[in-house]
Amino acid sequence: MAAATPFDAIVLGAGGAGLMCAAVAGQRGRRVVVIDHRPEPGAKIVISGGGRCNFTNLEAAPDRYLSANPHFAKSALGRYSPHDFLDLVERHRIAWHEKTLGQLFCDGSARQIVRMLLDECDSGGVTLRLGEPIRDVSHADGTFRVATDGGTYAAPALVIATGGPSIPKLGATGFAYDLARQFGLKVVEPRPALVPLTLPGDEALFRSLSGVAVPVVARCGTAAFAEAALFTHRGLSGPAILQVSSYWRHGQEVAIDFLPGQAAGWLREAKRAQPNAPMRRILSTLLPQRLAETLAERIGGGEMIGALRDAALGEHEARLRDWRFRPNGTEGFAKAEVTVGGVATDGLNQRDLSARHLPGLHVIGEAVDVTGWLGGYNFQWAWASGWAAAQGI
């Protein structure tokens, strides 16, 4: 057996969570090695936010995250806040701006965030082993051993930060789950999140609207989001839809309020003001024309609005406020920004994300059953969970 290079901690995965954990642990005086099968670090960071990285959200709080244990994220998020990460960004002189809803982006490039994390790793003397596929991970006598194509490494602490299976073209896999199971941790069934929804054939009329976007309130169960929806050739997308997709399960309906700003009775008022206007014309003053025509066709309001009874107009209003779609699926992990589910939190300590039954083992970032809303929340979980784990190494 080849001699192993000794470290205090081995971090598997050079994404946001892994680099953050390694940098903080290194700066605390720990000897840390980061191992990743990809030759370049921070792949998801680089493509995020249209290349500008939505690196955090000022509104990040535990109630913006999905988990089988909704309280699990409180400790890490409470101890490392969006302002803590923003302070780091500003120390590295990275210009940023707030877009909407608390979302913070780089003015320049997402690569600045990767460079910042690498510089922080350099400050902590972290060793990077990139482009080294992992061949074997084992544990015996209080020591973890990791064998790669480039060598063998040993340490009393192992951090699983290899993410989930979303965006496989970037090399994402379910490796974290396999490793967690190997070491006795349970896994909550992973499924795509922040992902476009697909519609069945009986909704084919809406596919003609591909490319049309409109502000809506989208709902699934008790979750509701007021953002834009986008019609695609396969179904529905856009921020509002991506948000509710994290809550959606097969068989559930998604409800859309197409006119959330309109007060009750607005169609009756339109009838009195423009009795000779057809429904599609009334709707086209409030919605994109193609969408207005399609909705008017679906509700059967082809005649002049003045010819419709007030009760019928009330029914049309109700339909437009609560339009039901029943998706037949999602576009899968290939188009999902993140993963819902993952390593079960009941086997982990909240404070440093260490395994309760196996000292030295930590699981952080997307690999854990903690999933944030769209808009920088998942990066904040990466930073906070990575920071928290580093405190326990």
XYZ file of C-alpha atoms in Angstrom:
393
model
C 0.000 0.000 0.000
C 1.391 3.395 -0.991
C 2.431 5.747 1.798
C -0.195 8.414 2.402
C 0.558 12.137 2.598
C -0.685 13.304 6.025
C -3.040 16.226 6.584
C -5.345 17.458 9.335
C -8.336 17.454 6.985
C -9.240 16.225 3.512
C -11.941 18.180 1.677
C -13.572 16.378 -1.228
C -14.921 18.904 -3.723
C -13.540 22.251 -4.912
C -16.886 24.020 -5.186
C -18.070 26.917 -3.079
C -18.644 24.979 0.146
C -15.433 22.973 -0.118
C -13.194 25.952 -0.866
C -14.798 27.991 1.900
C -14.314 25.208 4.434
C -10.710 24.620 3.373
C -9.814 28.316 3.469
C -11.264 28.867 6.941
C -9.759 25.667 8.365
C -6.399 26.472 6.812
C -6.408 29.946 8.300
C -7.149 28.329 11.666
C -3.834 26.548 11.385
C -5.034 23.225 9.976
C -3.175 21.415 7.204
C -5.855 20.936 4.535
C -5.954 19.295 1.113
C -8.800 19.827 -1.357
C -9.370 17.079 -3.925
C -11.578 17.349 -7.011
C -11.871 15.290 -10.189
C -12.317 18.428 -12.286
C -9.218 20.355 -13.370
C -10.829 23.741 -12.621
C -12.376 24.768 -9.274
C -15.724 26.454 -8.694
C -17.531 25.251 -11.839
C -21.032 26.154 -10.602
C -19.818 29.511 -9.323
C -18.443 30.413 -12.761
C -21.748 29.850 -14.597
C -24.023 31.238 -11.888
C -25.974 34.465 -12.181
C -25.387 34.743 -15.911
C -21.646 34.723 -15.265
C -21.808 37.338 -12.494
C -22.544 35.032 -9.537
C -25.520 35.786 -7.317
C -23.194 35.165 -4.379
C -25.624 35.710 -1.504
C -28.998 37.113 -0.494
C -29.451 39.706 2.229
C -32.740 38.051 3.219
C -31.204 34.628 3.862
C -32.969 33.040 6.833
C -33.840 29.438 7.757
C -37.444 29.794 6.541
C -36.117 30.248 2.992
C -34.726 26.702 2.950
C -36.310 23.288 2.390
C -35.270 20.333 4.533
C -36.810 17.353 6.282
C -35.664 19.228 9.408
C -36.514 22.905 8.816
C -34.570 23.933 11.943
C -31.283 22.285 10.991
C -29.841 25.234 9.039
C -30.446 27.783 11.812
C -27.109 27.324 13.573
C -24.817 27.662 10.558
C -26.840 30.453 8.924
C -27.027 32.324 12.211
C -23.276 32.167 12.817
C -22.126 33.087 9.308
C -24.418 35.682 7.736
C -24.700 37.263 4.278
C -22.982 40.344 5.731
C -20.043 38.199 6.831
C -19.553 36.987 3.277
C -20.112 40.498 1.913
C -17.330 41.735 4.195
C -15.048 39.130 2.616
C -16.068 40.242 -0.888
C -15.336 43.860 -0.032
C -11.959 43.016 1.537
C -11.030 41.564 -1.843
C -12.225 44.763 -3.557
C -14.849 42.985 -5.643
C -17.456 45.456 -6.862
C -21.042 44.294 -6.371
C -24.644 45.419 -6.707
C -28.025 44.468 -5.325
C -30.394 43.445 -8.083
C -33.843 42.668 -6.633
C -35.191 40.870 -3.580
C -31.903 41.068 -1.710
C -29.883 39.350 -4.445
C -26.223 40.416 -4.591
C -24.155 40.031 -7.777
C -20.631 40.836 -8.888
C -20.407 43.892 -11.116
C -17.759 42.050 -13.092
C -17.287 38.300 -13.321
C -18.198 35.271 -11.221
C -14.568 34.253 -11.615
C -13.729 36.978 -9.100
C -15.485 34.923 -6.404
C -13.512 31.821 -7.379
C -10.276 33.834 -7.341
C -11.182 35.237 -3.919
C -11.752 31.756 -2.481
C -8.501 30.488 -3.991
C -6.624 33.473 -2.532
C -8.191 32.708 0.848
C -7.042 29.097 0.482
C -3.540 30.334 -0.353
C -3.590 32.441 2.810
C -4.367 29.296 4.775
C -1.687 27.214 3.092
C -4.286 24.889 1.574
C -3.059 22.224 -0.846
C -5.153 21.825 -4.021
C -5.263 18.532 -5.890
C -7.397 19.190 -8.962
C -8.013 16.859 -11.870
C -7.571 13.824 -9.596
C -10.477 11.353 -9.766
C -11.081 9.658 -6.424
C -10.522 5.914 -6.513
C -11.150 4.885 -2.929
C -12.147 6.366 0.425
C -11.745 4.388 3.637
C -11.634 4.831 7.392
C -9.779 2.862 10.054
C -8.252 3.583 13.446
C -9.486 7.192 13.465
C -7.966 8.015 10.094
C -9.568 8.638 6.709
C -7.625 7.624 3.624
C -8.383 8.889 0.129
C -6.703 7.333 -2.899
C -6.728 9.200 -6.220
C -4.998 8.889 -9.556
C -2.379 11.267 -8.171
C -1.668 9.836 -4.748
C -2.989 8.794 -1.366
C -3.913 11.201 1.434
C -4.680 10.589 5.105
C -6.279 12.741 7.797
C -8.378 12.462 10.965
C -11.058 14.655 9.327
C -12.898 14.207 6.033
C -15.294 16.789 4.569
C -17.756 15.677 1.872
C -18.410 18.746 -0.286
C -19.017 17.176 -3.689
C -22.533 18.577 -4.106
C -25.558 16.915 -5.670
C -26.339 15.552 -9.130
C -27.726 18.797 -10.597
C -26.033 20.036 -13.806
C -24.182 16.797 -14.683
C -22.463 18.481 -17.651
C -20.282 20.199 -15.038
C -19.291 16.819 -13.660
C -21.921 16.697 -10.899
C -22.756 13.208 -9.618
C -24.359 11.467 -6.652
C -20.916 10.562 -5.279
C -21.631 12.349 -1.979
C -24.615 10.102 -1.339
C -22.673 6.919 -2.072
C -19.937 8.008 0.290
C -22.393 9.034 2.999
C -24.108 5.634 2.837
C -20.714 3.932 2.960
C -20.104 5.636 6.294
C -23.551 4.871 7.698
C -25.449 8.100 6.976
C -28.959 8.081 5.528
C -29.968 9.922 2.371
C -33.254 11.714 1.732
C -34.303 10.898 -1.833
C -32.766 13.560 -4.086
C -34.856 15.250 -6.755
C -34.328 18.185 -9.126
C -35.026 21.659 -7.713
C -35.113 25.152 -9.189
C -35.955 23.426 -12.449
C -38.388 24.095 -15.354
C -41.651 22.142 -15.315
C -42.967 20.242 -18.328
C -46.611 20.191 -19.460
C -48.567 17.307 -21.030
C -50.048 17.253 -24.517
C -53.436 18.628 -23.481
C -51.688 21.892 -22.617
C -50.185 22.101 -26.110
C -51.910 25.431 -26.771
C -49.548 27.092 -24.304
C -46.482 25.824 -26.149
C -47.260 28.334 -28.885
C -46.379 30.968 -26.278
C -42.730 29.862 -26.066
C -40.630 32.882 -25.116
C -43.463 34.869 -23.523
C -42.730 36.048 -19.975
C -45.107 37.737 -17.529
C -45.092 38.759 -13.830
C -47.300 36.341 -11.870
C -47.834 34.788 -8.482
C -47.145 31.063 -8.788
C -48.302 28.680 -6.072
C -47.748 25.039 -5.200
C -49.296 23.855 -1.975
C -48.654 26.565 0.597
C -45.640 28.028 -1.241
C -46.235 31.168 -3.314
C -43.787 33.359 -5.243
C -44.396 36.703 -6.961
C -41.917 36.759 -9.830
C -41.868 36.208 -13.588
C -43.095 33.065 -15.338
C -41.801 32.077 -18.758
C -43.527 29.813 -21.263
C -41.199 27.381 -23.042
C -41.618 24.841 -25.832
C -41.728 22.148 -23.132
C -43.744 23.862 -20.413
C -43.109 26.519 -17.790
C -39.980 28.225 -16.479
C -38.897 31.616 -15.166
C -38.064 32.559 -11.561
C -41.594 32.040 -10.156
C -41.806 28.552 -11.643
C -38.271 27.588 -10.631
C -39.143 28.582 -7.074
C -42.314 26.477 -6.841
C -40.584 23.545 -8.567
C -38.655 22.902 -5.359
C -41.966 22.241 -3.603
C -43.721 20.436 -6.465
C -44.284 16.680 -6.437
C -45.634 14.492 -9.236
C -49.410 14.706 -9.403
C -49.658 18.147 -7.835
C -51.097 21.177 -9.558
C -49.365 24.520 -9.952
C -51.646 27.563 -9.734
C -50.850 30.876 -11.397
C -52.362 34.290 -10.790
C -51.839 36.013 -14.124
C -53.049 39.409 -12.897
C -51.982 39.709 -9.237
C -52.274 43.490 -9.260
C -55.920 43.635 -10.300
C -58.598 44.271 -7.672
C -61.730 42.126 -7.545
C -64.384 43.342 -9.987
C -61.975 44.767 -12.532
C -63.634 42.917 -15.425
C -67.046 44.350 -14.522
C -65.498 47.809 -14.553
C -63.952 47.073 -17.954
C -67.385 45.984 -19.208
C -68.883 49.314 -18.263
C -65.980 51.262 -19.756
C -65.576 49.247 -22.999
C -68.714 47.159 -23.596
C -67.870 46.590 -27.270
C -64.348 45.285 -26.674
C -63.680 41.529 -26.943
C -62.058 39.787 -23.994
C -58.732 39.369 -25.771
C -58.467 43.148 -26.230
C -59.209 43.792 -22.570
C -56.586 41.259 -21.517
C -54.029 42.576 -24.002
C -53.937 45.897 -22.149
C -52.596 44.006 -19.129
C -50.725 41.028 -20.600
C -48.524 40.238 -23.617
C -50.800 39.982 -26.652
C -50.131 36.320 -27.462
C -50.838 35.332 -23.880
C -53.964 37.500 -23.761
C -55.329 35.840 -26.901
C -54.594 32.334 -25.605
C -56.185 32.956 -22.211
C -59.246 34.570 -23.807
C -59.610 31.540 -26.069
C -59.321 29.167 -23.116
C -61.922 30.919 -20.956
C -64.345 31.183 -23.856
C -64.567 34.960 -23.799
C -64.573 35.475 -27.534
C -67.658 37.677 -27.657
C -67.949 41.333 -26.735
C -67.422 41.827 -23.035
C -70.675 43.784 -22.796
C -72.611 40.653 -23.773
C -71.290 38.705 -20.778
C -73.153 38.607 -17.489
C -71.427 39.916 -14.385
C -71.480 36.428 -12.876
C -69.605 35.074 -15.903
C -67.068 37.881 -15.629
C -66.550 36.974 -11.976
C -65.860 33.379 -13.013
C -63.342 34.569 -15.612
C -61.611 36.712 -12.989
C -61.409 33.735 -10.651
C -59.921 31.580 -13.398
C -57.285 34.176 -14.244
C -56.432 34.493 -10.544
C -56.129 30.747 -10.083
C -55.179 29.142 -13.397
C -54.303 25.505 -12.790
C -51.617 23.562 -14.587
C -50.827 19.927 -13.844
C -47.197 19.383 -14.895
C -46.216 15.898 -15.966
C -42.609 16.272 -14.864
C -39.533 18.489 -14.788
C -36.594 18.957 -17.111
C -34.560 16.882 -14.656
C -31.147 17.208 -13.076
C -29.686 18.368 -16.410
C -31.537 21.691 -16.057
C -31.923 21.813 -12.264
C -29.890 24.493 -10.526
C -29.775 22.537 -7.266
C -31.013 19.345 -5.612
C -33.719 18.884 -2.995
C -32.894 16.091 -0.561
C -29.463 14.676 0.131
C -27.610 13.481 3.209
C -30.149 13.324 6.038
C -29.678 15.963 8.703
C -30.715 13.677 11.571
C -27.294 12.052 11.354
C -25.422 15.373 11.517
C -24.663 17.890 14.248
C -26.119 21.322 13.511
C -23.116 23.189 14.830
C -20.340 21.810 12.618
C -22.180 19.380 10.290
C -20.214 16.445 11.649
C -21.559 12.907 11.648
C -22.999 12.041 15.049
C -21.690 8.486 14.959
C -18.320 8.981 13.256
C -15.956 11.661 14.613
C -14.093 13.592 11.948
C -16.636 13.133 9.140
C -18.431 16.297 7.943
C -20.951 16.862 5.120
C -21.574 20.379 3.780
C -23.174 22.395 0.983
C -25.581 20.953 -1.559
C -24.754 17.388 -0.490
C -26.834 17.986 2.667
C -30.644 17.906 2.780
C -30.844 21.715 2.893
C -32.003 23.549 -0.242
C -32.484 27.285 -0.577
C -34.743 29.433 -2.678
C -33.583 30.914 -5.968
C -31.558 34.087 -5.611
C -28.272 33.490 -3.769
C -29.666 31.419 -0.897
C -27.840 28.238 -1.879
C -24.502 29.999 -2.101
C -25.093 31.425 1.368
C -25.693 27.885 2.628
C -22.433 26.816 0.965
C -20.488 29.596 2.722
C -22.215 29.121 6.086
C -21.999 25.323 6.153
C -18.388 25.399 4.999
C -17.493 27.941 7.674
C -19.327 25.939 10.348
C -17.585 22.681 9.463
C -14.198 24.419 9.539
C -14.803 25.356 13.169
C -15.016 21.671 14.022
C -11.838 20.578 12.266
